[in-house]
Amino acid sequence: EVQLVQSGVEVKKPGESLRISCKGSGYDFTRNWIAWVRQMPGKGLEYMGIIYPGDSETRYSPSFQGLVTISADKSSNSAYLQWSGLKASDTAIYFCARRVSSTWYSYFDYWGQGTLVTVSS
Amino acid sequence: EIVLMQSPGTLSLSPGERATLSCRASQSVSSSSLAWYQQKPGQAPRLLIYGTSSRATDIPDRFSGSGSGTDFTLTISRLEPEDFAVYYCQEYGETFGPGTKVDMK
């Protein structure tokens, strides 16, 4: 059974750093891209970027380039989303998702349960 | 960059009724790249439809997708109580539309 399990709730102060994780199981983690998606309180889904754990190739949405860092460790079947200086506006639920893709199609077939990040002084 | 627009923002219907949700792209997209997701409160999104019209695993056949070019539609033929949720379209595994909330009248 394919599963993506994310790390738990985080409460941080502005300016602090943070790394959240997404651990895959039930499939070859190196063979599918992993995406990160933000959902701010009461709002819709925003695509942040993706990583290919096989070689750590990473692509960012222009809206998130330079604001976060996406990484992966194929030895532990984990992908990460990292901030170096959190802001209150980073308060959101963050989802990871497995991407199925080819030249013609791309979609997210499995999702993590989400990680709630709250940034408040 | 492709922008997706969804309408209506909210659809108020009763169980048993038909729901028709629209997703319009700012420029023509490949029909193989359009997907739909369902999200219920407190839950992760769930893939419903990929490639415009292919149902994902275990998705009931009351859900169907259609469209081409810039105009795509998700249809729920007869709403069940568990179908009241927010629905998002997505283009090529990146851009999401703003969502349509289907709530109970």
JSON list of C-alpha atoms in Angstrom, two decimals:
[
{"chain": "A", "resi": 1, "resn": "GLU", "atom": "CA", "xyz": [0.00, 0.00, 0.00]},
{"chain": "A", "resi": 2, "resn": "VAL", "atom": "CA", "xyz": [1.37, 3.38, -1.03]},
{"chain": "A", "resi": 3, "resn": "GLN", "atom": "CA", "xyz": [1.57, 5.81, 1.88]},
{"chain": "A", "resi": 4, "resn": "LEU", "atom": "CA", "xyz": [2.99, 9.27, 2.47]},
{"chain": "A", "resi": 5, "resn": "VAL", "atom": "CA", "xyz": [3.30, 10.09, 6.16]},
{"chain": "A", "resi": 6, "resn": "GLN", "atom": "CA", "xyz": [4.14, 13.63, 7.19]},
{"chain": "A", "resi": 7, "resn": "SER", "atom": "CA", "xyz": [5.68, 14.98, 10.36]},
{"chain": "A", "resi": 8, "resn": "GLY", "atom": "CA", "xyz": [3.53, 16.48, 13.07]},
{"chain": "A", "resi": 9, "resn": "VAL", "atom": "CA", "xyz": [2.14, 19.87, 14.02]},
{"chain": "A", "resi": 10, "resn": "GLU", "atom": "CA", "xyz": [4.66, 22.69, 14.38]},
{"chain": "A", "resi": 11, "resn": "VAL", "atom": "CA", "xyz": [4.30, 25.94, 16.37]},
{"chain": "A", "resi": 12, "resn": "LYS", "atom": "CA", "xyz": [7.12, 28.40, 15.73]},
{"chain": "A", "resi": 13, "resn": "LYS", "atom": "CA", "xyz": [8.00, 32.02, 16.23]},
{"chain": "A", "resi": 14, "resn": "PRO", "atom": "CA", "xyz": [8.73, 34.48, 13.42]},
{"chain": "A", "resi": 15, "resn": "GLY", "atom": "CA", "xyz": [12.33, 34.26, 12.27]},
{"chain": "A", "resi": 16, "resn": "GLU", "atom": "CA", "xyz": [12.81, 30.66, 13.37]},
{"chain": "A", "resi": 17, "resn": "SER", "atom": "CA", "xyz": [13.83, 27.92, 10.96]},
{"chain": "A", "resi": 18, "resn": "LEU", "atom": "CA", "xyz": [11.87, 24.76, 10.31]},
{"chain": "A", "resi": 19, "resn": "ARG", "atom": "CA", "xyz": [12.05, 21.54, 8.30]},
{"chain": "A", "resi": 20, "resn": "ILE", "atom": "CA", "xyz": [9.03, 19.28, 7.84]},
{"chain": "A", "resi": 21, "resn": "SER", "atom": "CA", "xyz": [9.15, 15.82, 6.35]},
{"chain": "A", "resi": 22, "resn": "CYS", "atom": "CA", "xyz": [7.21, 13.41, 4.17]},
{"chain": "A", "resi": 23, "resn": "LYS", "atom": "CA", "xyz": [8.10, 9.71, 4.29]},
{"chain": "A", "resi": 24, "resn": "GLY", "atom": "CA", "xyz": [7.02, 7.41, 1.50]},
{"chain": "A", "resi": 25, "resn": "SER", "atom": "CA", "xyz": [6.41, 3.69, 1.67]},
{"chain": "A", "resi": 26, "resn": "GLY", "atom": "CA", "xyz": [4.86, 0.92, -0.40]},
{"chain": "A", "resi": 27, "resn": "TYR", "atom": "CA", "xyz": [6.57, 1.90, -3.65]},
{"chain": "A", "resi": 28, "resn": "ASP", "atom": "CA", "xyz": [9.98, 2.76, -5.10]},
{"chain": "A", "resi": 29, "resn": "PHE", "atom": "CA", "xyz": [10.41, 6.24, -3.63]},
{"chain": "A", "resi": 30, "resn": "THR", "atom": "CA", "xyz": [13.13, 7.15, -6.12]},
{"chain": "A", "resi": 31, "resn": "ARG", "atom": "CA", "xyz": [10.89, 6.71, -9.17]},
{"chain": "A", "resi": 32, "resn": "ASN", "atom": "CA", "xyz": [8.18, 9.37, -8.61]},
{"chain": "A", "resi": 33, "resn": "TRP", "atom": "CA", "xyz": [8.36, 13.11, -8.12]},
{"chain": "A", "resi": 34, "resn": "ILE", "atom": "CA", "xyz": [7.16, 14.41, -4.75]},
{"chain": "A", "resi": 35, "resn": "ALA", "atom": "CA", "xyz": [5.31, 17.73, -4.71]},
{"chain": "A", "resi": 36, "resn": "TRP", "atom": "CA", "xyz": [4.62, 20.18, -1.89]},
{"chain": "A", "resi": 37, "resn": "VAL", "atom": "CA", "xyz": [1.31, 22.04, -1.74]},
{"chain": "A", "resi": 38, "resn": "ARG", "atom": "CA", "xyz": [0.34, 24.90, 0.60]},
{"chain": "A", "resi": 39, "resn": "GLN", "atom": "CA", "xyz": [-3.13, 25.55, 1.94]},
{"chain": "A", "resi": 40, "resn": "MET", "atom": "CA", "xyz": [-3.48, 28.74, 3.93]},
{"chain": "A", "resi": 41, "resn": "PRO", "atom": "CA", "xyz": [-6.33, 28.93, 6.46]},
{"chain": "A", "resi": 42, "resn": "GLY", "atom": "CA", "xyz": [-9.67, 28.78, 4.69]},
{"chain": "A", "resi": 43, "resn": "LYS", "atom": "CA", "xyz": [-8.04, 29.03, 1.27]},
{"chain": "A", "resi": 44, "resn": "GLY", "atom": "CA", "xyz": [-7.31, 26.86, -1.76]},
{"chain": "A", "resi": 45, "resn": "LEU", "atom": "CA", "xyz": [-4.41, 24.71, -2.84]},
{"chain": "A", "resi": 46, "resn": "GLU", "atom": "CA", "xyz": [-1.15, 26.27, -4.04]},
{"chain": "A", "resi": 47, "resn": "TYR", "atom": "CA", "xyz": [1.56, 24.30, -5.82]},
{"chain": "A", "resi": 48, "resn": "MET", "atom": "CA", "xyz": [4.97, 25.06, -4.32]},
{"chain": "A", "resi": 49, "resn": "GLY", "atom": "CA", "xyz": [7.42, 22.81, -6.12]},
{"chain": "A", "resi": 50, "resn": "ILE", "atom": "CA", "xyz": [8.60, 19.28, -6.74]},
{"chain": "A", "resi": 51, "resn": "ILE", "atom": "CA", "xyz": [11.61, 17.04, -6.25]},
{"chain": "A", "resi": 52, "resn": "TYR", "atom": "CA", "xyz": [12.69, 13.83, -7.91]},
{"chain": "A", "resi": 53, "resn": "PRO", "atom": "CA", "xyz": [14.19, 11.75, -5.09]},
{"chain": "A", "resi": 54, "resn": "GLY", "atom": "CA", "xyz": [16.19, 9.60, -7.53]},
{"chain": "A", "resi": 55, "resn": "ASP", "atom": "CA", "xyz": [18.57, 12.45, -8.34]},
{"chain": "A", "resi": 56, "resn": "SER", "atom": "CA", "xyz": [17.22, 15.33, -6.21]},
{"chain": "A", "resi": 57, "resn": "GLU", "atom": "CA", "xyz": [16.32, 17.43, -9.26]},
{"chain": "A", "resi": 58, "resn": "THR", "atom": "CA", "xyz": [14.13, 20.20, -7.88]},
{"chain": "A", "resi": 59, "resn": "ARG", "atom": "CA", "xyz": [11.76, 22.67, -9.50]},
{"chain": "A", "resi": 60, "resn": "TYR", "atom": "CA", "xyz": [10.01, 25.53, -7.76]},
{"chain": "A", "resi": 61, "resn": "SER", "atom": "CA", "xyz": [6.87, 27.45, -8.57]},
{"chain": "A", "resi": 62, "resn": "PRO", "atom": "CA", "xyz": [7.89, 31.07, -9.27]},
{"chain": "A", "resi": 63, "resn": "SER", "atom": "CA", "xyz": [5.73, 32.12, -6.32]},
{"chain": "A", "resi": 64, "resn": "PHE", "atom": "CA", "xyz": [7.86, 30.11, -3.90]},
{"chain": "A", "resi": 65, "resn": "GLN", "atom": "CA", "xyz": [11.33, 30.29, -5.46]},
{"chain": "A", "resi": 66, "resn": "GLY", "atom": "CA", "xyz": [13.79, 31.57, -2.88]},
{"chain": "A", "resi": 67, "resn": "LEU", "atom": "CA", "xyz": [11.27, 31.37, -0.04]},
{"chain": "A", "resi": 68, "resn": "VAL", "atom": "CA", "xyz": [11.57, 27.67, 0.75]},
{"chain": "A", "resi": 69, "resn": "THR", "atom": "CA", "xyz": [13.96, 24.80, 0.10]},
{"chain": "A", "resi": 70, "resn": "ILE", "atom": "CA", "xyz": [12.82, 21.36, -1.04]},
{"chain": "A", "resi": 71, "resn": "SER", "atom": "CA", "xyz": [15.13, 18.42, -0.52]},
{"chain": "A", "resi": 72, "resn": "ALA", "atom": "CA", "xyz": [15.04, 14.63, -0.34]},
{"chain": "A", "resi": 73, "resn": "ASP", "atom": "CA", "xyz": [16.98, 11.73, 1.15]},
{"chain": "A", "resi": 74, "resn": "LYS", "atom": "CA", "xyz": [16.44, 8.59, -0.87]},
{"chain": "A", "resi": 75, "resn": "SER", "atom": "CA", "xyz": [18.16, 6.46, 1.75]},
{"chain": "A", "resi": 76, "resn": "SER", "atom": "CA", "xyz": [15.32, 7.22, 4.16]},
{"chain": "A", "resi": 77, "resn": "ASN", "atom": "CA", "xyz": [12.55, 7.56, 1.55]},
{"chain": "A", "resi": 78, "resn": "SER", "atom": "CA", "xyz": [11.89, 11.09, 2.77]},
{"chain": "A", "resi": 79, "resn": "ALA", "atom": "CA", "xyz": [11.28, 14.49, 1.24]},
{"chain": "A", "resi": 80, "resn": "TYR", "atom": "CA", "xyz": [11.58, 17.76, 3.12]},
{"chain": "A", "resi": 81, "resn": "LEU", "atom": "CA", "xyz": [10.32, 21.31, 3.03]},
{"chain": "A", "resi": 82, "resn": "GLN", "atom": "CA", "xyz": [12.46, 23.88, 4.82]},
{"chain": "A", "resi": 83, "resn": "TRP", "atom": "CA", "xyz": [12.32, 27.53, 5.85]},
{"chain": "A", "resi": 84, "resn": "SER", "atom": "CA", "xyz": [15.25, 29.58, 7.15]},
{"chain": "A", "resi": 85, "resn": "GLY", "atom": "CA", "xyz": [13.24, 32.46, 8.55]},
{"chain": "A", "resi": 86, "resn": "LEU", "atom": "CA", "xyz": [9.54, 31.88, 9.12]},
{"chain": "A", "resi": 87, "resn": "LYS", "atom": "CA", "xyz": [6.94, 34.62, 8.82]},
{"chain": "A", "resi": 88, "resn": "ALA", "atom": "CA", "xyz": [3.41, 34.75, 10.18]},
{"chain": "A", "resi": 89, "resn": "SER", "atom": "CA", "xyz": [2.22, 34.47, 6.59]},
{"chain": "A", "resi": 90, "resn": "ASP", "atom": "CA", "xyz": [3.77, 30.96, 6.41]},
{"chain": "A", "resi": 91, "resn": "THR", "atom": "CA", "xyz": [0.98, 29.75, 8.70]},
{"chain": "A", "resi": 92, "resn": "ALA", "atom": "CA", "xyz": [-0.72, 27.03, 6.69]},
{"chain": "A", "resi": 93, "resn": "ILE", "atom": "CA", "xyz": [-1.21, 23.33, 6.18]},
{"chain": "A", "resi": 94, "resn": "TYR", "atom": "CA", "xyz": [1.46, 21.82, 3.96]},
{"chain": "A", "resi": 95, "resn": "PHE", "atom": "CA", "xyz": [0.77, 18.66, 1.98]},
{"chain": "A", "resi": 96, "resn": "CYS", "atom": "CA", "xyz": [3.17, 16.41, 0.15]},
{"chain": "A", "resi": 97, "resn": "ALA", "atom": "CA", "xyz": [1.88, 14.40, -2.78]},
{"chain": "A", "resi": 98, "resn": "ARG", "atom": "CA", "xyz": [3.21, 11.76, -5.15]},
{"chain": "A", "resi": 99, "resn": "ARG", "atom": "CA", "xyz": [3.23, 12.89, -8.74]},
{"chain": "A", "resi": 100, "resn": "VAL", "atom": "CA", "xyz": [2.53, 10.58, -11.65]},
{"chain": "A", "resi": 101, "resn": "SER", "atom": "CA", "xyz": [3.80, 12.13, -14.83]},
{"chain": "A", "resi": 102, "resn": "SER", "atom": "CA", "xyz": [4.81, 11.69, -18.43]},
{"chain": "A", "resi": 103, "resn": "THR", "atom": "CA", "xyz": [5.30, 14.03, -21.33]},
{"chain": "A", "resi": 104, "resn": "TRP", "atom": "CA", "xyz": [1.54, 14.39, -21.69]},
{"chain": "A", "resi": 105, "resn": "TYR", "atom": "CA", "xyz": [-0.01, 13.97, -18.26]},
{"chain": "A", "resi": 106, "resn": "SER", "atom": "CA", "xyz": [0.76, 14.79, -14.66]},
{"chain": "A", "resi": 107, "resn": "TYR", "atom": "CA", "xyz": [-1.31, 14.48, -11.51]},
{"chain": "A", "resi": 108, "resn": "PHE", "atom": "CA", "xyz": [-1.02, 13.69, -7.81]},
{"chain": "A", "resi": 109, "resn": "ASP", "atom": "CA", "xyz": [-2.31, 10.23, -6.95]},
{"chain": "A", "resi": 110, "resn": "TYR", "atom": "CA", "xyz": [-1.35, 9.90, -3.27]},
{"chain": "A", "resi": 111, "resn": "TRP", "atom": "CA", "xyz": [-1.22, 12.62, -0.64]},
{"chain": "A", "resi": 112, "resn": "GLY", "atom": "CA", "xyz": [0.23, 12.93, 2.82]},
{"chain": "A", "resi": 113, "resn": "GLN", "atom": "CA", "xyz": [-2.09, 13.80, 5.69]},
{"chain": "A", "resi": 114, "resn": "GLY", "atom": "CA", "xyz": [-0.78, 17.36, 5.90]},
{"chain": "A", "resi": 115, "resn": "THR", "atom": "CA", "xyz": [1.41, 19.22, 8.41]},
{"chain": "A", "resi": 116, "resn": "LEU", "atom": "CA", "xyz": [-0.04, 22.24, 10.18]},
{"chain": "A", "resi": 117, "resn": "VAL", "atom": "CA", "xyz": [2.54, 24.97, 10.66]},
{"chain": "A", "resi": 118, "resn": "THR", "atom": "CA", "xyz": [1.61, 27.90, 12.89]},
{"chain": "A", "resi": 119, "resn": "VAL", "atom": "CA", "xyz": [3.92, 30.90, 13.10]},
{"chain": "A", "resi": 120, "resn": "SER", "atom": "CA", "xyz": [3.08, 33.34, 15.86]},
{"chain": "A", "resi": 121, "resn": "SER", "atom": "CA", "xyz": [4.89, 35.54, 18.30]},
{"chain": "B", "resi": 1, "resn": "GLU", "atom": "CA", "xyz": [1.77, 30.70, -16.88]},
{"chain": "B", "resi": 2, "resn": "ILE", "atom": "CA", "xyz": [-1.65, 29.10, -17.21]},
{"chain": "B", "resi": 3, "resn": "VAL", "atom": "CA", "xyz": [-4.38, 30.39, -14.90]},
{"chain": "B", "resi": 4, "resn": "LEU", "atom": "CA", "xyz": [-7.36, 28.20, -14.06]},
{"chain": "B", "resi": 5, "resn": "MET", "atom": "CA", "xyz": [-10.75, 29.68, -13.19]},
{"chain": "B", "resi": 6, "resn": "GLN", "atom": "CA", "xyz": [-13.53, 27.63, -11.61]},
{"chain": "B", "resi": 7, "resn": "SER", "atom": "CA", "xyz": [-17.21, 28.38, -11.52]},
{"chain": "B", "resi": 8, "resn": "PRO", "atom": "CA", "xyz": [-19.40, 28.70, -9.69]},
{"chain": "B", "resi": 9, "resn": "GLY", "atom": "CA", "xyz": [-17.59, 29.51, -6.48]},
{"chain": "B", "resi": 10, "resn": "THR", "atom": "CA", "xyz": [-20.30, 27.75, -4.51]},
{"chain": "B", "resi": 11, "resn": "LEU", "atom": "CA", "xyz": [-22.96, 25.33, -5.72]},
{"chain": "B", "resi": 12, "resn": "SER", "atom": "CA", "xyz": [-25.90, 24.68, -3.38]},
{"chain": "B", "resi": 13, "resn": "LEU", "atom": "CA", "xyz": [-27.69, 21.47, -4.23]},
{"chain": "B", "resi": 14, "resn": "SER", "atom": "CA", "xyz": [-29.67, 18.67, -2.61]},
{"chain": "B", "resi": 15, "resn": "PRO", "atom": "CA", "xyz": [-28.73, 14.98, -2.44]},
{"chain": "B", "resi": 16, "resn": "GLY", "atom": "CA", "xyz": [-29.78, 13.23, -5.62]},
{"chain": "B", "resi": 17, "resn": "GLU", "atom": "CA", "xyz": [-29.32, 16.31, -7.79]},
{"chain": "B", "resi": 18, "resn": "ARG", "atom": "CA", "xyz": [-26.81, 16.67, -10.60]},
{"chain": "B", "resi": 19, "resn": "ALA", "atom": "CA", "xyz": [-23.74, 18.87, -10.08]},
{"chain": "B", "resi": 20, "resn": "THR", "atom": "CA", "xyz": [-21.92, 20.50, -12.96]},
{"chain": "B", "resi": 21, "resn": "LEU", "atom": "CA", "xyz": [-18.61, 22.18, -12.14]},
{"chain": "B", "resi": 22, "resn": "SER", "atom": "CA", "xyz": [-16.62, 24.23, -14.63]},
{"chain": "B", "resi": 23, "resn": "CYS", "atom": "CA", "xyz": [-12.88, 24.78, -14.99]},
{"chain": "B", "resi": 24, "resn": "ARG", "atom": "CA", "xyz": [-11.65, 27.26, -17.58]},
{"chain": "B", "resi": 25, "resn": "ALA", "atom": "CA", "xyz": [-8.00, 27.72, -18.54]},
{"chain": "B", "resi": 26, "resn": "SER", "atom": "CA", "xyz": [-6.46, 31.02, -19.65]},
{"chain": "B", "resi": 27, "resn": "GLN", "atom": "CA", "xyz": [-5.02, 29.25, -22.69]},
{"chain": "B", "resi": 28, "resn": "SER", "atom": "CA", "xyz": [-5.57, 25.93, -24.39]},
{"chain": "B", "resi": 29, "resn": "VAL", "atom": "CA", "xyz": [-4.25, 22.94, -22.47]},
{"chain": "B", "resi": 30, "resn": "SER", "atom": "CA", "xyz": [-3.81, 19.31, -23.38]},
{"chain": "B", "resi": 31, "resn": "SER", "atom": "CA", "xyz": [-6.80, 17.22, -22.33]},
{"chain": "B", "resi": 32, "resn": "SER", "atom": "CA", "xyz": [-4.38, 14.66, -20.93]},
{"chain": "B", "resi": 33, "resn": "SER", "atom": "CA", "xyz": [-3.06, 17.19, -18.41]},
{"chain": "B", "resi": 34, "resn": "LEU", "atom": "CA", "xyz": [-6.29, 18.17, -16.62]},
{"chain": "B", "resi": 35, "resn": "ALA", "atom": "CA", "xyz": [-7.11, 16.59, -13.24]},
{"chain": "B", "resi": 36, "resn": "TRP", "atom": "CA", "xyz": [-9.80, 17.04, -10.59]},
{"chain": "B", "resi": 37, "resn": "TYR", "atom": "CA", "xyz": [-9.53, 16.60, -6.82]},
{"chain": "B", "resi": 38, "resn": "GLN", "atom": "CA", "xyz": [-12.03, 16.47, -3.98]},
{"chain": "B", "resi": 39, "resn": "GLN", "atom": "CA", "xyz": [-11.24, 17.86, -0.55]},
{"chain": "B", "resi": 40, "resn": "LYS", "atom": "CA", "xyz": [-13.37, 17.45, 2.55]},
{"chain": "B", "resi": 41, "resn": "PRO", "atom": "CA", "xyz": [-12.83, 19.53, 5.71]},
{"chain": "B", "resi": 42, "resn": "GLY", "atom": "CA", "xyz": [-9.80, 18.42, 7.69]},
{"chain": "B", "resi": 43, "resn": "GLN", "atom": "CA", "xyz": [-8.69, 15.98, 5.02]},
{"chain": "B", "resi": 44, "resn": "ALA", "atom": "CA", "xyz": [-6.08, 15.85, 2.31]},
{"chain": "B", "resi": 45, "resn": "PRO", "atom": "CA", "xyz": [-7.27, 16.25, -1.28]},
{"chain": "B", "resi": 46, "resn": "ARG", "atom": "CA", "xyz": [-8.20, 13.06, -3.14]},
{"chain": "B", "resi": 47, "resn": "LEU", "atom": "CA", "xyz": [-7.64, 12.46, -6.84]},
{"chain": "B", "resi": 48, "resn": "LEU", "atom": "CA", "xyz": [-10.94, 11.97, -8.69]},
{"chain": "B", "resi": 49, "resn": "ILE", "atom": "CA", "xyz": [-10.21, 12.39, -12.39]},
{"chain": "B", "resi": 50, "resn": "TYR", "atom": "CA", "xyz": [-7.03, 12.57, -14.46]},
{"chain": "B", "resi": 51, "resn": "GLY", "atom": "CA", "xyz": [-6.50, 13.06, -18.17]},
{"chain": "B", "resi": 52, "resn": "THR", "atom": "CA", "xyz": [-9.81, 15.03, -18.25]},
{"chain": "B", "resi": 53, "resn": "SER", "atom": "CA", "xyz": [-12.03, 11.94, -18.11]},
{"chain": "B", "resi": 54, "resn": "SER", "atom": "CA", "xyz": [-10.27, 8.95, -16.50]},
{"chain": "B", "resi": 55, "resn": "ARG", "atom": "CA", "xyz": [-11.54, 8.04, -13.05]},
{"chain": "B", "resi": 56, "resn": "ALA", "atom": "CA", "xyz": [-8.94, 7.33, -10.41]},
{"chain": "B", "resi": 57, "resn": "THR", "atom": "CA", "xyz": [-8.94, 4.05, -8.50]},
{"chain": "B", "resi": 58, "resn": "ASP", "atom": "CA", "xyz": [-12.10, 3.42, -6.44]},
{"chain": "B", "resi": 59, "resn": "ILE", "atom": "CA", "xyz": [-13.87, 6.57, -7.66]},
{"chain": "B", "resi": 60, "resn": "PRO", "atom": "CA", "xyz": [-17.57, 5.84, -8.26]},
{"chain": "B", "resi": 61, "resn": "ASP", "atom": "CA", "xyz": [-18.95, 6.17, -11.76]},
{"chain": "B", "resi": 62, "resn": "ARG", "atom": "CA", "xyz": [-21.29, 9.01, -10.75]},
{"chain": "B", "resi": 63, "resn": "PHE", "atom": "CA", "xyz": [-18.19, 11.19, -11.18]},
{"chain": "B", "resi": 64, "resn": "SER", "atom": "CA", "xyz": [-17.30, 12.02, -14.77]},
{"chain": "B", "resi": 65, "resn": "GLY", "atom": "CA", "xyz": [-15.05, 14.52, -16.50]},
{"chain": "B", "resi": 66, "resn": "SER", "atom": "CA", "xyz": [-15.15, 16.03, -19.95]},
{"chain": "B", "resi": 67, "resn": "GLY", "atom": "CA", "xyz": [-13.86, 18.92, -22.00]},
{"chain": "B", "resi": 68, "resn": "SER", "atom": "CA", "xyz": [-11.08, 20.12, -24.24]},
{"chain": "B", "resi": 69, "resn": "GLY", "atom": "CA", "xyz": [-9.09, 23.20, -25.13]},
{"chain": "B", "resi": 70, "resn": "THR", "atom": "CA", "xyz": [-9.87, 25.75, -22.42]},
{"chain": "B", "resi": 71, "resn": "ASP", "atom": "CA", "xyz": [-13.17, 24.42, -21.03]},
{"chain": "B", "resi": 72, "resn": "PHE", "atom": "CA", "xyz": [-13.48, 21.40, -18.78]},
{"chain": "B", "resi": 73, "resn": "THR", "atom": "CA", "xyz": [-16.33, 20.02, -16.69]},
{"chain": "B", "resi": 74, "resn": "LEU", "atom": "CA", "xyz": [-16.68, 17.74, -13.69]},
{"chain": "B", "resi": 75, "resn": "THR", "atom": "CA", "xyz": [-20.13, 16.21, -13.39]},
{"chain": "B", "resi": 76, "resn": "ILE", "atom": "CA", "xyz": [-21.55, 14.38, -10.41]},
{"chain": "B", "resi": 77, "resn": "SER", "atom": "CA", "xyz": [-24.60, 12.64, -11.77]},
{"chain": "B", "resi": 78, "resn": "ARG", "atom": "CA", "xyz": [-26.49, 12.16, -8.50]},
{"chain": "B", "resi": 79, "resn": "LEU", "atom": "CA", "xyz": [-25.10, 13.76, -5.36]},
{"chain": "B", "resi": 80, "resn": "GLU", "atom": "CA", "xyz": [-24.59, 11.50, -2.38]},
{"chain": "B", "resi": 81, "resn": "PRO", "atom": "CA", "xyz": [-24.22, 12.99, 1.13]},
{"chain": "B", "resi": 82, "resn": "GLU", "atom": "CA", "xyz": [-20.49, 12.24, 1.08]},
{"chain": "B", "resi": 83, "resn": "ASP", "atom": "CA", "xyz": [-19.99, 14.30, -2.11]},
{"chain": "B", "resi": 84, "resn": "PHE", "atom": "CA", "xyz": [-20.47, 17.66, -0.40]},
{"chain": "B", "resi": 85, "resn": "ALA", "atom": "CA", "xyz": [-16.94, 19.03, -0.47]},
{"chain": "B", "resi": 86, "resn": "VAL", "atom": "CA", "xyz": [-14.61, 21.41, -2.33]},
{"chain": "B", "resi": 87, "resn": "TYR", "atom": "CA", "xyz": [-13.46, 20.44, -5.81]},
{"chain": "B", "resi": 88, "resn": "TYR", "atom": "CA", "xyz": [-10.28, 21.67, -7.49]},
{"chain": "B", "resi": 89, "resn": "CYS", "atom": "CA", "xyz": [-9.07, 21.35, -11.04]},
{"chain": "B", "resi": 90, "resn": "GLN", "atom": "CA", "xyz": [-5.34, 21.21, -11.81]},
{"chain": "B", "resi": 91, "resn": "GLU", "atom": "CA", "xyz": [-3.29, 21.56, -14.95]},
{"chain": "B", "resi": 92, "resn": "TYR", "atom": "CA", "xyz": [-0.28, 19.33, -15.59]},
{"chain": "B", "resi": 93, "resn": "GLY", "atom": "CA", "xyz": [0.41, 18.62, -11.94]},
{"chain": "B", "resi": 94, "resn": "GLU", "atom": "CA", "xyz": [1.03, 22.26, -11.11]},
{"chain": "B", "resi": 95, "resn": "THR", "atom": "CA", "xyz": [-1.49, 25.10, -11.19]},
{"chain": "B", "resi": 96, "resn": "PHE", "atom": "CA", "xyz": [-4.69, 24.61, -9.22]},
{"chain": "B", "resi": 97, "resn": "GLY", "atom": "CA", "xyz": [-7.96, 26.39, -9.76]},
{"chain": "B", "resi": 98, "resn": "PRO", "atom": "CA", "xyz": [-9.49, 28.29, -6.83]},
{"chain": "B", "resi": 99, "resn": "GLY", "atom": "CA", "xyz": [-12.03, 25.57, -6.14]},
{"chain": "B", "resi": 100, "resn": "THR", "atom": "CA", "xyz": [-15.80, 25.10, -6.19]},
{"chain": "B", "resi": 101, "resn": "LYS", "atom": "CA", "xyz": [-17.59, 24.33, -2.95]},
{"chain": "B", "resi": 102, "resn": "VAL", "atom": "CA", "xyz": [-20.55, 22.01, -3.28]},
{"chain": "B", "resi": 103, "resn": "ASP", "atom": "CA", "xyz": [-22.75, 22.47, -0.26]},
{"chain": "B", "resi": 104, "resn": "MET", "atom": "CA", "xyz": [-26.08, 21.13, 0.81]},
{"chain": "B", "resi": 105, "resn": "LYS", "atom": "CA", "xyz": [-29.12, 23.25, 0.10]}
]
